Coordinates of C-alpha atoms in Angstrom, one line a residue:
L1 CA 107.2 59.4 -44.9
T2 CA 103.4 59.2 -46.1
R3 CA 103.9 63.8 -47.2
W4 CA 106.3 63.3 -48.2
H5 CA 106.1 60.3 -51.4
Y6 CA 102.5 62.4 -51.2
S7 CA 103.8 65.8 -51.5
L8 CA 103.7 67.5 -54.9
N9 CA 101.6 65.2 -57.1
S10 CA 100.2 62.6 -55.1
V11 CA 100.5 59.9 -58.2
S12 CA 104.4 61.8 -58.9
W13 CA 105.9 58.5 -56.7
S14 CA 104.9 56.3 -59.5
I15 CA 106.4 58.7 -62.0
S16 CA 110.2 58.6 -59.3
V17 CA 110.0 55.1 -59.3
E18 CA 109.3 55.1 -63.2
I19 CA 113.2 57.7 -63.6
Y20 CA 114.6 55.0 -60.5
F21 CA 114.4 52.0 -63.4
Y22 CA 115.0 54.1 -66.1
V23 CA 118.3 54.2 -64.3
V24 CA 118.8 50.8 -63.6
F25 CA 117.7 50.0 -66.9
P26 CA 121.0 49.1 -68.0
L27 CA 122.7 47.3 -64.5
L28 CA 118.8 44.3 -64.9
V29 CA 119.7 43.7 -68.7
V30 CA 123.2 43.3 -67.8
A31 CA 122.8 40.5 -65.0
I32 CA 119.6 39.3 -66.7
L33 CA 121.5 38.8 -70.3
R34 CA 124.6 37.8 -68.3
R35 CA 122.9 34.9 -65.7
G36 CA 119.3 34.2 -67.1
L37 CA 117.7 33.4 -63.8
A38 CA 120.8 33.2 -61.3
G39 CA 120.5 37.3 -62.7
L40 CA 117.0 37.4 -60.4
L41 CA 118.9 36.1 -57.4
A42 CA 120.6 39.5 -55.5
P43 CA 116.6 41.0 -56.4
A44 CA 115.1 38.4 -54.6
L45 CA 116.9 38.4 -51.7
L46 CA 116.7 42.3 -51.6
L47 CA 112.9 41.9 -51.7
V48 CA 113.5 39.5 -48.3
A49 CA 115.7 41.9 -46.4
L50 CA 113.0 44.5 -47.1
L51 CA 109.9 42.4 -45.8
A52 CA 112.1 41.1 -42.8
L53 CA 112.9 44.7 -41.7
A54 CA 109.1 45.2 -41.8
A55 CA 108.3 42.4 -39.8
A56 CA 111.3 43.4 -37.4
A57 CA 110.3 46.8 -37.1
H58 CA 106.3 46.0 -37.0
L59 CA 106.1 48.9 -39.8
S60 CA 102.7 50.0 -39.6
P61 CA 100.4 48.2 -42.3
V62 CA 97.7 51.3 -43.2
E63 CA 99.3 53.2 -46.2
S64 CA 98.3 57.3 -43.9
D65 CA 100.3 56.3 -40.6
P66 CA 102.5 58.4 -40.0
G67 CA 106.7 57.7 -40.4
V68 CA 107.6 54.7 -42.1
T69 CA 105.6 51.9 -43.3
A70 CA 104.9 49.3 -44.8
W71 CA 103.6 50.7 -47.4
G72 CA 106.2 52.6 -48.0
V73 CA 109.3 50.4 -47.8
L74 CA 107.5 47.7 -49.9
Y75 CA 105.0 49.2 -52.0
I76 CA 106.0 52.6 -53.0
S77 CA 110.3 52.1 -52.4
P78 CA 111.4 51.2 -55.3
L79 CA 114.0 48.8 -53.9
A80 CA 110.9 46.5 -53.5
R81 CA 110.5 46.0 -57.0
V82 CA 113.3 45.2 -58.8
L83 CA 112.4 41.6 -58.9
E84 CA 109.6 42.8 -60.3
F85 CA 111.1 44.6 -62.7
A86 CA 114.2 42.1 -63.3
S87 CA 111.2 39.6 -63.4
G88 CA 110.2 41.2 -67.0
I89 CA 113.2 41.4 -68.6
L90 CA 114.6 37.8 -67.3
A91 CA 110.1 37.2 -69.8
Y92 CA 110.9 39.2 -72.8
R93 CA 114.4 37.8 -72.6
V94 CA 113.5 34.3 -72.7
A95 CA 109.8 34.9 -74.5
M96 CA 112.7 36.9 -77.4
Q97 CA 115.7 34.7 -77.9
R98 CA 115.0 31.2 -75.6
V99 CA 111.8 30.2 -77.0
P100 CA 111.6 28.5 -80.3
R101 CA 108.1 29.2 -81.7
I102 CA 105.0 27.9 -80.2
A103 CA 102.4 26.4 -83.7
A104 CA 98.9 27.4 -81.2
D105 CA 97.1 30.4 -81.5
T106 CA 98.3 33.8 -80.2
T107 CA 95.7 35.6 -78.9
S108 CA 93.9 32.3 -76.6
L109 CA 97.9 32.4 -75.6
Q110 CA 97.5 36.1 -74.4
A111 CA 94.1 35.5 -73.2
G112 CA 94.8 32.2 -70.4
A113 CA 98.1 34.7 -69.7
L114 CA 95.5 36.9 -68.7
V115 CA 93.3 35.3 -67.2
L116 CA 96.3 34.0 -64.7
C117 CA 96.7 37.9 -64.0
A118 CA 93.6 38.2 -62.9
A119 CA 93.1 35.1 -61.4
A120 CA 96.7 35.6 -59.3
M121 CA 95.5 39.8 -58.4
L122 CA 91.8 38.2 -56.9
A123 CA 94.0 34.8 -55.6
A124 CA 96.8 37.3 -53.7
T125 CA 94.3 39.3 -52.3
S126 CA 92.3 36.3 -50.1
A127 CA 96.3 35.5 -49.7
A128 CA 96.8 39.0 -48.0
R129 CA 93.5 38.8 -45.6
A130 CA 94.9 35.7 -44.2
L131 CA 97.7 36.9 -44.1
D132 CA 97.1 40.2 -42.6
A133 CA 94.8 38.0 -40.0
A134 CA 97.0 35.6 -39.6
G135 CA 99.2 38.6 -37.7
A136 CA 101.5 38.7 -40.7
A137 CA 101.0 42.0 -41.2
Q138 CA 103.6 43.6 -43.7
L139 CA 103.8 40.4 -45.5
A140 CA 100.2 40.3 -46.0
V141 CA 101.6 44.4 -47.9
W142 CA 104.2 42.9 -50.6
V143 CA 101.2 39.8 -51.3
L144 CA 98.5 42.2 -51.4
T145 CA 100.3 44.3 -53.6
A146 CA 103.1 42.7 -55.9
A147 CA 102.8 38.8 -55.2
P148 CA 101.6 37.9 -58.7
F149 CA 104.5 39.4 -60.5
P150 CA 105.1 36.1 -61.9
F151 CA 102.1 36.1 -64.0
F152 CA 102.6 39.9 -65.2
A153 CA 106.4 38.5 -65.9
L154 CA 103.9 35.9 -68.5
L155 CA 101.9 37.7 -69.6
I156 CA 105.1 40.0 -71.0
G157 CA 106.8 37.1 -72.6
V158 CA 103.4 35.9 -74.6
L159 CA 102.9 39.8 -75.4
A160 CA 106.2 40.0 -76.5
R161 CA 106.0 37.6 -79.0
G162 CA 103.5 39.4 -80.2
G163 CA 100.7 38.8 -82.9
G164 CA 97.6 38.3 -80.8
L165 CA 94.7 40.2 -81.1
L166 CA 95.5 41.6 -77.4
S167 CA 99.2 42.3 -78.8
H168 CA 97.0 44.3 -81.9
V169 CA 94.6 46.1 -79.3
L170 CA 97.3 47.1 -77.1
A171 CA 99.5 48.6 -80.2
A172 CA 96.2 50.6 -81.8
R173 CA 97.7 53.7 -82.1
P174 CA 94.4 55.7 -79.9
L175 CA 96.2 53.7 -77.2
V176 CA 99.6 54.7 -77.4
Y177 CA 97.9 58.1 -77.1
A178 CA 96.1 57.6 -74.2
D179 CA 99.5 56.5 -73.1
A180 CA 100.8 59.5 -73.8
C181 CA 98.3 62.0 -72.6
S182 CA 98.4 59.8 -69.4
C183 CA 101.9 59.9 -68.6
W184 CA 102.1 63.7 -69.4
K185 CA 98.8 64.2 -67.4
Y186 CA 101.7 62.9 -64.4
T187 CA 103.7 64.7 -64.9
G188 CA 102.7 68.2 -65.3

């Protein structure tokens, strides 16, 4: 499987995941708009099923191993990422429609959310090492690569409100241009 998803262009796997989400985005938006937090139930169950499958099949946690690996199922596969993506959609929806304007300093909220993301990534790295040592290698792969997603959903919600320094920096023309160039490089 590793030879397949890294075959032509080693970063093309991430573009294919993006294309998958362009296709399913309307379905996820409808689910979130209709069901709110309950719209995350199906993606959460899908993730639990993939984690159980990876553990029951004793999939290798080593990314470069031949055949189907825990990395392929729990990191590369877009199915394992649906909960993360849907959580971002929900965070945006809550930020834009449900939560009244917060009187606090928006820049401080954005900085706080960014610090929480960094702390969550560090904690996930430690937790993944502990899980791997405890024999839960497949779960360790997911924790290492995706477990901090709720904090990133929070960051999306805070940034969606706009108005803070981080929002303004990210919207700067040079950064927007650099993002467009990086997407072009992936496909070029």
